[in-house]
mmCIF file of N, CA and C in Angstrom:
data_model
loop_
_atom_site.group_PDB
_atom_site.id
_atom_site.type_symbol
_atom_site.label_atom_id
_atom_site.label_comp_id
_atom_site.label_asym_id
_atom_site.label_seq_id
_atom_site.Cartn_x
_atom_site.Cartn_y
_atom_site.Cartn_z
ATOM 1 N N MET A 18 8.446 -21.540 18.414
ATOM 2 C CA MET A 18 8.041 -20.168 18.183
ATOM 3 C C MET A 18 8.483 -19.774 16.768
ATOM 4 N N ASP A 19 7.591 -19.136 16.008
ATOM 5 C CA ASP A 19 7.931 -18.732 14.649
ATOM 6 C C ASP A 19 8.831 -17.495 14.655
ATOM 7 N N LYS A 20 9.352 -17.148 13.485
ATOM 8 C CA LYS A 20 10.321 -16.054 13.384
ATOM 9 C C LYS A 20 9.735 -14.713 13.790
ATOM 10 N N ALA A 21 8.501 -14.457 13.371
ATOM 11 C CA ALA A 21 7.886 -13.168 13.700
ATOM 12 C C ALA A 21 7.696 -13.018 15.206
ATOM 13 N N SER A 22 7.296 -14.073 15.876
ATOM 14 C CA SER A 22 7.112 -14.014 17.332
ATOM 15 C C SER A 22 8.438 -13.805 18.046
ATOM 16 N N GLN A 23 9.502 -14.399 17.525
ATOM 17 C CA GLN A 23 10.820 -14.206 18.122
ATOM 18 C C GLN A 23 11.251 -12.745 18.020
ATOM 19 N N VAL A 24 10.984 -12.126 16.877
ATOM 20 C CA VAL A 24 11.359 -10.723 16.690
ATOM 21 C C VAL A 24 10.570 -9.834 17.629
ATOM 22 N N LEU A 25 9.286 -10.097 17.767
ATOM 23 C CA LEU A 25 8.462 -9.278 18.655
ATOM 24 C C LEU A 25 8.865 -9.458 20.111
ATOM 25 N N ALA A 26 9.304 -10.656 20.468
ATOM 26 C CA ALA A 26 9.703 -10.921 21.852
ATOM 27 C C ALA A 26 11.009 -10.218 22.209
ATOM 28 N N GLN A 27 11.844 -9.929 21.215
ATOM 29 C CA GLN A 27 13.121 -9.273 21.475
ATOM 30 C C GLN A 27 12.951 -7.829 21.928
ATOM 31 N N GLY A 28 11.863 -7.207 21.540
ATOM 32 C CA GLY A 28 11.644 -5.811 21.902
ATOM 33 C C GLY A 28 12.099 -4.876 20.798
ATOM 34 N N VAL A 29 11.883 -3.604 21.039
ATOM 35 C CA VAL A 29 12.185 -2.585 20.038
ATOM 36 C C VAL A 29 13.605 -2.074 20.227
ATOM 37 N N PRO A 30 14.441 -2.165 19.185
ATOM 38 C CA PRO A 30 15.790 -1.601 19.290
ATOM 39 C C PRO A 30 15.736 -0.073 19.347
ATOM 40 N N PRO A 31 16.761 0.566 19.848
ATOM 41 C CA PRO A 31 16.766 2.028 19.893
ATOM 42 C C PRO A 31 16.714 2.615 18.489
ATOM 43 N N GLY A 32 15.916 3.639 18.308
ATOM 44 C CA GLY A 32 15.813 4.311 17.015
ATOM 45 C C GLY A 32 14.755 3.733 16.093
ATOM 46 N N VAL A 33 14.050 2.704 16.524
ATOM 47 C CA VAL A 33 12.995 2.105 15.699
ATOM 48 C C VAL A 33 11.657 2.461 16.312
ATOM 49 N N ARG A 34 10.719 2.885 15.454
ATOM 50 C CA ARG A 34 9.380 3.225 15.952
ATOM 51 C C ARG A 34 8.755 2.014 16.627
ATOM 52 N N THR A 35 7.830 2.275 17.517
ATOM 53 C CA THR A 35 7.187 1.187 18.255
ATOM 54 C C THR A 35 5.915 0.737 17.528
ATOM 55 N N SER A 36 6.103 0.086 16.389
ATOM 56 C CA SER A 36 4.987 -0.507 15.661
ATOM 57 C C SER A 36 5.445 -1.861 15.129
ATOM 58 N N TYR A 37 4.492 -2.755 14.925
ATOM 59 C CA TYR A 37 4.829 -4.087 14.425
ATOM 60 C C TYR A 37 5.468 -4.008 13.046
ATOM 61 N N ARG A 38 4.936 -3.127 12.196
ATOM 62 C CA ARG A 38 5.455 -3.012 10.835
ATOM 63 C C ARG A 38 6.901 -2.513 10.836
ATOM 64 N N ALA A 39 7.188 -1.495 11.658
ATOM 65 C CA ALA A 39 8.549 -0.960 11.727
ATOM 66 C C ALA A 39 9.507 -1.996 12.289
ATOM 67 N N LEU A 40 9.067 -2.739 13.282
ATOM 68 C CA LEU A 40 9.908 -3.765 13.887
ATOM 69 C C LEU A 40 10.183 -4.893 12.896
ATOM 70 N N ALA A 41 9.160 -5.281 12.142
ATOM 71 C CA ALA A 41 9.346 -6.336 11.147
ATOM 72 C C ALA A 41 10.275 -5.873 10.033
ATOM 73 N N GLY A 42 10.140 -4.610 9.623
ATOM 74 C CA GLY A 42 11.024 -4.075 8.587
ATOM 75 C C GLY A 42 12.459 -3.963 9.058
ATOM 76 N N HIS A 43 12.643 -3.670 10.336
ATOM 77 C CA HIS A 43 13.992 -3.529 10.874
ATOM 78 C C HIS A 43 14.687 -4.883 11.016
ATOM 79 N N SER A 44 13.946 -5.885 11.410
ATOM 80 C CA SER A 44 14.572 -7.169 11.709
ATOM 81 C C SER A 44 14.783 -8.044 10.492
ATOM 82 N N GLN A 45 13.975 -7.893 9.452
ATOM 83 C CA GLN A 45 14.045 -8.696 8.228
ATOM 84 C C GLN A 45 13.689 -10.166 8.458
ATOM 85 N N LYS A 46 13.386 -10.588 9.682
ATOM 86 C CA LYS A 46 13.048 -11.988 9.929
ATOM 87 C C LYS A 46 11.588 -12.275 9.626
ATOM 88 N N ALA A 47 10.732 -11.288 9.850
ATOM 89 C CA ALA A 47 9.300 -11.503 9.651
ATOM 90 C C ALA A 47 8.913 -11.466 8.180
ATOM 91 N N GLN A 48 9.806 -11.021 7.301
ATOM 92 C CA GLN A 48 9.465 -10.939 5.884
ATOM 93 C C GLN A 48 9.243 -12.304 5.268
ATOM 94 N N SER A 49 9.793 -13.349 5.852
ATOM 95 C CA SER A 49 9.566 -14.677 5.303
ATOM 96 C C SER A 49 8.120 -15.114 5.475
ATOM 97 N N GLN A 50 7.387 -14.485 6.386
ATOM 98 C CA GLN A 50 5.984 -14.825 6.594
ATOM 99 C C GLN A 50 5.040 -13.908 5.831
ATOM 100 N N GLN A 51 5.548 -12.872 5.184
ATOM 101 C CA GLN A 51 4.699 -11.990 4.406
ATOM 102 C C GLN A 51 4.400 -12.634 3.066
ATOM 103 N N TYR A 52 3.171 -12.444 2.594
ATOM 104 C CA TYR A 52 2.781 -13.078 1.336
ATOM 105 C C TYR A 52 3.469 -12.417 0.145
ATOM 106 N N LEU A 53 3.494 -11.091 0.120
ATOM 107 C CA LEU A 53 4.141 -10.358 -0.965
ATOM 108 C C LEU A 53 5.431 -9.720 -0.467
ATOM 109 N N THR A 54 6.394 -9.629 -1.362
ATOM 110 C CA THR A 54 7.602 -8.882 -1.025
ATOM 111 C C THR A 54 7.239 -7.395 -1.027
ATOM 112 N N PRO A 55 8.043 -6.542 -0.401
ATOM 113 C CA PRO A 55 7.701 -5.112 -0.358
ATOM 114 C C PRO A 55 7.523 -4.493 -1.748
ATOM 115 N N TRP A 56 8.360 -4.861 -2.713
ATOM 116 C CA TRP A 56 8.199 -4.256 -4.035
ATOM 117 C C TRP A 56 6.978 -4.812 -4.770
ATOM 118 N N GLU A 57 6.594 -6.064 -4.521
ATOM 119 C CA GLU A 57 5.361 -6.602 -5.113
ATOM 120 C C GLU A 57 4.140 -5.904 -4.519
ATOM 121 N N GLU A 58 4.218 -5.625 -3.231
ATOM 122 C CA GLU A 58 3.110 -4.943 -2.561
ATOM 123 C C GLU A 58 2.964 -3.520 -3.087
ATOM 124 N N LYS A 59 4.082 -2.833 -3.294
ATOM 125 C CA LYS A 59 4.020 -1.473 -3.845
ATOM 126 C C LYS A 59 3.467 -1.472 -5.264
ATOM 127 N N ALA A 60 3.855 -2.466 -6.057
ATOM 128 C CA ALA A 60 3.350 -2.560 -7.428
ATOM 129 C C ALA A 60 1.844 -2.828 -7.435
ATOM 130 N N LEU A 61 1.371 -3.672 -6.533
ATOM 131 C CA LEU A 61 -0.059 -3.955 -6.446
ATOM 132 C C LEU A 61 -0.834 -2.710 -6.024
ATOM 133 N N VAL A 62 -0.310 -1.963 -5.071
ATOM 134 C CA VAL A 62 -0.968 -0.725 -4.639
ATOM 135 C C VAL A 62 -1.011 0.271 -5.787
ATOM 136 N N LYS A 63 0.084 0.379 -6.516
ATOM 137 C CA LYS A 63 0.142 1.306 -7.648
ATOM 138 C C LYS A 63 -0.897 0.929 -8.701
ATOM 139 N N PHE A 64 -1.029 -0.354 -8.990
ATOM 140 C CA PHE A 64 -2.027 -0.821 -9.953
ATOM 141 C C PHE A 64 -3.441 -0.499 -9.483
ATOM 142 N N LEU A 65 -3.715 -0.761 -8.198
ATOM 143 C CA LEU A 65 -5.055 -0.514 -7.662
ATOM 144 C C LEU A 65 -5.389 0.972 -7.657
ATOM 145 N N LEU A 66 -4.398 1.821 -7.387
ATOM 146 C CA LEU A 66 -4.624 3.262 -7.417
ATOM 147 C C LEU A 66 -4.881 3.748 -8.841
ATOM 148 N N GLN A 67 -4.176 3.181 -9.817
ATOM 149 C CA GLN A 67 -4.414 3.545 -11.211
ATOM 150 C C GLN A 67 -5.815 3.150 -11.651
ATOM 151 N N MET A 68 -6.261 1.979 -11.220
ATOM 152 C CA MET A 68 -7.611 1.537 -11.574
ATOM 153 C C MET A 68 -8.663 2.444 -10.956
ATOM 154 N N SER A 69 -8.453 2.874 -9.719
ATOM 155 C CA SER A 69 -9.439 3.752 -9.086
ATOM 156 C C SER A 69 -9.410 5.144 -9.712
ATOM 157 N N ASP A 70 -8.236 5.595 -10.195
ATOM 158 C CA ASP A 70 -8.157 6.884 -10.877
ATOM 159 C C ASP A 70 -8.914 6.851 -12.199
ATOM 160 N N LEU A 71 -8.969 5.689 -12.824
ATOM 161 C CA LEU A 71 -9.717 5.541 -14.070
ATOM 162 C C LEU A 71 -11.219 5.388 -13.828
ATOM 163 N N GLY A 72 -11.611 5.362 -12.579
ATOM 164 C CA GLY A 72 -13.022 5.227 -12.255
ATOM 165 C C GLY A 72 -13.492 3.789 -12.169
ATOM 166 N N GLN A 73 -12.565 2.853 -12.086
ATOM 167 C CA GLN A 73 -12.911 1.437 -12.015
ATOM 168 C C GLN A 73 -12.213 0.789 -10.831
ATOM 169 N N PRO A 74 -12.652 1.090 -9.607
ATOM 170 C CA PRO A 74 -11.989 0.461 -8.457
ATOM 171 C C PRO A 74 -12.200 -1.053 -8.471
ATOM 172 N N VAL A 75 -11.189 -1.756 -8.029
ATOM 173 C CA VAL A 75 -11.218 -3.221 -8.008
ATOM 174 C C VAL A 75 -12.007 -3.680 -6.792
ATOM 175 N N ARG A 76 -12.845 -4.685 -6.973
ATOM 176 C CA ARG A 76 -13.596 -5.228 -5.847
ATOM 177 C C ARG A 76 -12.629 -5.934 -4.904
ATOM 178 N N ILE A 77 -12.908 -5.810 -3.617
ATOM 179 C CA ILE A 77 -11.991 -6.330 -2.603
ATOM 180 C C ILE A 77 -11.844 -7.848 -2.685
ATOM 181 N N LYS A 78 -12.841 -8.540 -3.209
ATOM 182 C CA LYS A 78 -12.733 -9.992 -3.284
ATOM 183 C C LYS A 78 -11.740 -10.450 -4.353
ATOM 184 N N PHE A 79 -11.348 -9.556 -5.276
ATOM 185 C CA PHE A 79 -10.393 -9.915 -6.318
ATOM 186 C C PHE A 79 -8.946 -9.597 -5.940
ATOM 187 N N ILE A 80 -8.730 -8.858 -4.859
ATOM 188 C CA ILE A 80 -7.375 -8.454 -4.477
ATOM 189 C C ILE A 80 -6.485 -9.647 -4.126
ATOM 190 N N PRO A 81 -6.963 -10.685 -3.399
ATOM 191 C CA PRO A 81 -6.100 -11.847 -3.162
ATOM 192 C C PRO A 81 -5.679 -12.547 -4.448
ATOM 193 N N PHE A 82 -6.562 -12.608 -5.435
ATOM 194 C CA PHE A 82 -6.199 -13.220 -6.715
ATOM 195 C C PHE A 82 -5.112 -12.402 -7.406
ATOM 196 N N LEU A 83 -5.224 -11.071 -7.371
ATOM 197 C CA LEU A 83 -4.192 -10.221 -7.973
ATOM 198 C C LEU A 83 -2.849 -10.406 -7.265
ATOM 199 N N ALA A 84 -2.882 -10.577 -5.950
ATOM 200 C CA ALA A 84 -1.643 -10.830 -5.212
ATOM 201 C C ALA A 84 -1.048 -12.172 -5.612
ATOM 202 N N PHE A 85 -1.882 -13.167 -5.807
ATOM 203 C CA PHE A 85 -1.412 -14.488 -6.229
ATOM 204 C C PHE A 85 -0.779 -14.408 -7.612
ATOM 205 N N VAL A 86 -1.380 -13.628 -8.507
ATOM 206 C CA VAL A 86 -0.824 -13.453 -9.854
ATOM 207 C C VAL A 86 0.515 -12.721 -9.782
ATOM 208 N N ALA A 87 0.633 -11.766 -8.869
ATOM 209 C CA ALA A 87 1.892 -11.015 -8.733
ATOM 210 C C ALA A 87 3.043 -11.914 -8.309
ATOM 211 N N THR A 88 2.757 -13.003 -7.623
ATOM 212 C CA THR A 88 3.819 -13.903 -7.179
ATOM 213 C C THR A 88 4.244 -14.893 -8.259
ATOM 214 N N ARG A 89 3.569 -14.941 -9.371
ATOM 215 C CA ARG A 89 3.889 -15.895 -10.443
ATOM 216 C C ARG A 89 5.228 -15.605 -11.103
ATOM 217 N N GLN A 90 5.755 -14.397 -10.963
ATOM 218 C CA GLN A 90 7.033 -14.075 -11.594
ATOM 219 C C GLN A 90 8.235 -14.474 -10.731
ATOM 220 N N ARG A 91 7.987 -14.966 -9.547
ATOM 221 C CA ARG A 91 9.072 -15.446 -8.693
ATOM 222 C C ARG A 91 9.618 -16.759 -9.234
ATOM 223 N N PRO A 92 10.822 -17.139 -8.818
ATOM 224 C CA PRO A 92 11.316 -18.471 -9.180
ATOM 225 C C PRO A 92 10.390 -19.551 -8.635
ATOM 226 N N ALA A 93 10.349 -20.681 -9.294
ATOM 227 C CA ALA A 93 9.401 -21.742 -8.948
ATOM 228 C C ALA A 93 9.544 -22.211 -7.500
ATOM 229 N N THR A 94 10.727 -22.145 -6.939
ATOM 230 C CA THR A 94 10.922 -22.620 -5.562
ATOM 231 C C THR A 94 10.402 -21.634 -4.526
ATOM 232 N N GLN A 95 10.210 -20.368 -4.906
ATOM 233 C CA GLN A 95 9.774 -19.344 -3.963
ATOM 234 C C GLN A 95 8.308 -18.960 -4.129
ATOM 235 N N ARG A 96 7.619 -19.556 -5.084
ATOM 236 C CA ARG A 96 6.210 -19.234 -5.318
ATOM 237 C C ARG A 96 5.321 -19.875 -4.271
ATOM 238 N N PRO A 97 4.310 -19.143 -3.816
ATOM 239 C CA PRO A 97 3.337 -19.777 -2.918
ATOM 240 C C PRO A 97 2.438 -20.720 -3.718
ATOM 241 N N LEU A 98 1.967 -21.751 -3.062
ATOM 242 C CA LEU A 98 1.139 -22.743 -3.746
ATOM 243 C C LEU A 98 -0.323 -22.349 -3.833
ATOM 244 N N LYS A 99 -0.751 -21.444 -2.958
ATOM 245 C CA LYS A 99 -2.155 -21.045 -2.969
ATOM 246 C C LYS A 99 -2.279 -19.552 -2.689
ATOM 247 N N PRO A 100 -3.435 -18.962 -3.005
ATOM 248 C CA PRO A 100 -3.632 -17.532 -2.749
ATOM 249 C C PRO A 100 -3.600 -17.220 -1.255
ATOM 250 N N PRO A 101 -3.494 -15.937 -0.909
ATOM 251 C CA PRO A 101 -3.472 -15.579 0.511
ATOM 252 C C PRO A 101 -4.781 -15.935 1.197
ATOM 253 N N GLY A 102 -4.753 -15.931 2.516
ATOM 254 C CA GLY A 102 -5.915 -16.317 3.312
ATOM 255 C C GLY A 102 -7.078 -15.349 3.206
ATOM 256 N N LYS A 103 -8.192 -15.719 3.827
ATOM 257 C CA LYS A 103 -9.427 -14.945 3.686
ATOM 258 C C LYS A 103 -9.350 -13.580 4.355
ATOM 259 N N ASN A 104 -8.500 -13.380 5.336
ATOM 260 C CA ASN A 104 -8.388 -12.087 6.016
ATOM 261 C C ASN A 104 -7.270 -11.216 5.455
ATOM 262 N N TRP A 105 -6.524 -11.718 4.494
ATOM 263 C CA TRP A 105 -5.380 -10.993 3.969
ATOM 264 C C TRP A 105 -5.812 -9.702 3.268
ATOM 265 N N ALA A 106 -6.871 -9.733 2.498
ATOM 266 C CA ALA A 106 -7.307 -8.554 1.749
ATOM 267 C C ALA A 106 -7.719 -7.425 2.688
ATOM 268 N N LYS A 107 -8.386 -7.755 3.775
ATOM 269 C CA LYS A 107 -8.789 -6.730 4.736
ATOM 270 C C LYS A 107 -7.562 -6.115 5.408
ATOM 271 N N ALA A 108 -6.583 -6.927 5.762
ATOM 272 C CA ALA A 108 -5.353 -6.408 6.361
ATOM 273 C C ALA A 108 -4.582 -5.556 5.360
ATOM 274 N N PHE A 109 -4.587 -5.960 4.096
ATOM 275 C CA PHE A 109 -3.933 -5.189 3.037
ATOM 276 C C PHE A 109 -4.602 -3.825 2.890
ATOM 277 N N GLU A 110 -5.921 -3.817 2.921
ATOM 278 C CA GLU A 110 -6.662 -2.566 2.818
ATOM 279 C C GLU A 110 -6.398 -1.667 4.029
ATOM 280 N N THR A 111 -6.210 -2.250 5.199
ATOM 281 C CA THR A 111 -5.917 -1.485 6.405
ATOM 282 C C THR A 111 -4.520 -0.868 6.325
ATOM 283 N N ARG A 112 -3.567 -1.604 5.742
ATOM 284 C CA ARG A 112 -2.203 -1.079 5.607
ATOM 285 C C ARG A 112 -2.131 0.089 4.634
ATOM 286 N N TYR A 113 -3.003 0.100 3.633
ATOM 287 C CA TYR A 113 -2.986 1.131 2.603
ATOM 288 C C TYR A 113 -4.355 1.803 2.533
ATOM 289 N N PRO A 114 -4.625 2.774 3.424
ATOM 290 C CA PRO A 114 -5.952 3.409 3.429
ATOM 291 C C PRO A 114 -6.225 4.249 2.180
ATOM 292 N N GLU A 115 -5.178 4.659 1.459
ATOM 293 C CA GLU A 115 -5.391 5.453 0.244
ATOM 294 C C GLU A 115 -5.952 4.620 -0.902
ATOM 295 N N MET A 116 -5.832 3.332 -0.758
ATOM 296 C CA MET A 116 -6.345 2.428 -1.782
ATOM 297 C C MET A 116 -7.869 2.376 -1.685
ATOM 298 N N ALA A 117 -8.520 2.507 -2.817
ATOM 299 C CA ALA A 117 -9.987 2.508 -2.811
ATOM 300 C C ALA A 117 -10.492 1.179 -3.357
ATOM 301 N N ALA A 118 -10.718 0.239 -2.481
ATOM 302 C CA ALA A 118 -11.303 -1.034 -2.892
ATOM 303 C C ALA A 118 -12.812 -0.898 -2.796
ATOM 304 N N ARG A 119 -13.496 -1.476 -3.743
ATOM 305 C CA ARG A 119 -14.945 -1.353 -3.777
ATOM 306 C C ARG A 119 -15.590 -2.558 -3.127
ATOM 307 N N ARG A 120 -16.564 -2.287 -2.293
ATOM 308 C CA ARG A 120 -17.341 -3.351 -1.669
ATOM 309 C C ARG A 120 -18.711 -3.382 -2.336
ATOM 310 N N VAL A 121 -19.195 -4.556 -2.587
ATOM 311 C CA VAL A 121 -20.502 -4.705 -3.198
ATOM 312 C C VAL A 121 -21.516 -4.975 -2.103
ATOM 313 N N MET A 122 -22.499 -4.133 -2.030
ATOM 314 C CA MET A 122 -23.543 -4.274 -1.025
ATOM 315 C C MET A 122 -24.726 -5.016 -1.644
ATOM 316 N N ALA A 123 -25.423 -5.741 -0.831
ATOM 317 C CA ALA A 123 -26.608 -6.440 -1.303
ATOM 318 C C ALA A 123 -27.692 -5.427 -1.647
ATOM 319 N N LEU A 124 -28.417 -5.705 -2.705
ATOM 320 C CA LEU A 124 -29.482 -4.836 -3.156
ATOM 321 C C LEU A 124 -30.760 -5.169 -2.390
ATOM 322 N N ASP A 125 -31.435 -4.147 -1.917
ATOM 323 C CA ASP A 125 -32.685 -4.366 -1.198
ATOM 324 C C ASP A 125 -33.675 -5.063 -2.129
ATOM 325 N N TRP A 126 -34.375 -6.063 -1.628
ATOM 326 C CA TRP A 126 -35.253 -6.866 -2.481
ATOM 327 C C TRP A 126 -36.370 -6.030 -3.071
ATOM 328 N N ASN A 127 -36.915 -5.080 -2.335
ATOM 329 C CA ASN A 127 -37.977 -4.222 -2.867
ATOM 330 C C ASN A 127 -37.457 -3.369 -4.024
ATOM 331 N N ARG A 128 -36.279 -2.878 -3.899
ATOM 332 C CA ARG A 128 -35.674 -2.084 -4.964
ATOM 333 C C ARG A 128 -35.371 -2.958 -6.175
ATOM 334 N N HIS A 129 -34.961 -4.171 -5.932
ATOM 335 C CA HIS A 129 -34.657 -5.115 -7.002
ATOM 336 C C HIS A 129 -35.908 -5.390 -7.827
ATOM 337 N N GLU A 130 -37.021 -5.591 -7.174
ATOM 338 C CA GLU A 130 -38.282 -5.876 -7.866
ATOM 339 C C GLU A 130 -38.652 -4.733 -8.805
ATOM 340 N N LYS A 131 -38.458 -3.503 -8.365
ATOM 341 C CA LYS A 131 -38.857 -2.355 -9.172
ATOM 342 C C LYS A 131 -37.971 -2.205 -10.404
ATOM 343 N N ASN A 132 -36.722 -2.649 -10.327
ATOM 344 C CA ASN A 132 -35.808 -2.482 -11.452
ATOM 345 C C ASN A 132 -35.993 -3.532 -12.536
ATOM 346 N N ILE A 133 -36.404 -4.738 -12.209
ATOM 347 C CA ILE A 133 -36.448 -5.787 -13.212
ATOM 348 C C ILE A 133 -37.854 -6.186 -13.651
ATOM 349 N N PHE A 134 -38.894 -5.650 -13.006
ATOM 350 C CA PHE A 134 -40.246 -6.068 -13.351
ATOM 351 C C PHE A 134 -40.545 -5.794 -14.824
ATOM 352 N N GLY A 135 -40.186 -4.622 -15.306
ATOM 353 C CA GLY A 135 -40.445 -4.266 -16.702
ATOM 354 C C GLY A 135 -39.672 -5.131 -17.681
ATOM 355 N N LYS A 136 -38.457 -5.515 -17.312
ATOM 356 C CA LYS A 136 -37.637 -6.354 -18.182
ATOM 357 C C LYS A 136 -38.205 -7.760 -18.299
ATOM 358 N N ILE A 137 -38.733 -8.270 -17.186
ATOM 359 C CA ILE A 137 -39.275 -9.627 -17.214
ATOM 360 C C ILE A 137 -40.575 -9.681 -18.012
ATOM 361 N N THR A 138 -41.433 -8.707 -17.823
ATOM 362 C CA THR A 138 -42.712 -8.724 -18.510
ATOM 363 C C THR A 138 -42.574 -8.408 -19.985
ATOM 364 N N HIS A 139 -41.509 -7.739 -20.380
ATOM 365 C CA HIS A 139 -41.305 -7.418 -21.774
ATOM 366 C C HIS A 139 -40.877 -8.676 -22.517
#
């Protein structure tokens, strides 16, 4: 059984809210499985909020790369070898609803034709 599962199996100590995040923060055992340290996560959120305030929200597909770059300042023995998993960005966005990540939607093909026809024929 991994460390996080052991902490969850112990139950909630008195005075701790009944949420996974609060329990993980109280026990300090589950932090070894988190990709970013709490201060790295706060710095990433602050950066993303500044970008959205400037009118340039970061696309959600780039957030795992930014998290990977944030870990480069750790000592070489504590650095992760690869970026976070494919579901990490969605979970990160769920943890911080104030963060405005931009999603790119596919353009309707009929609309696409109307926008580029003049450019191609010119």
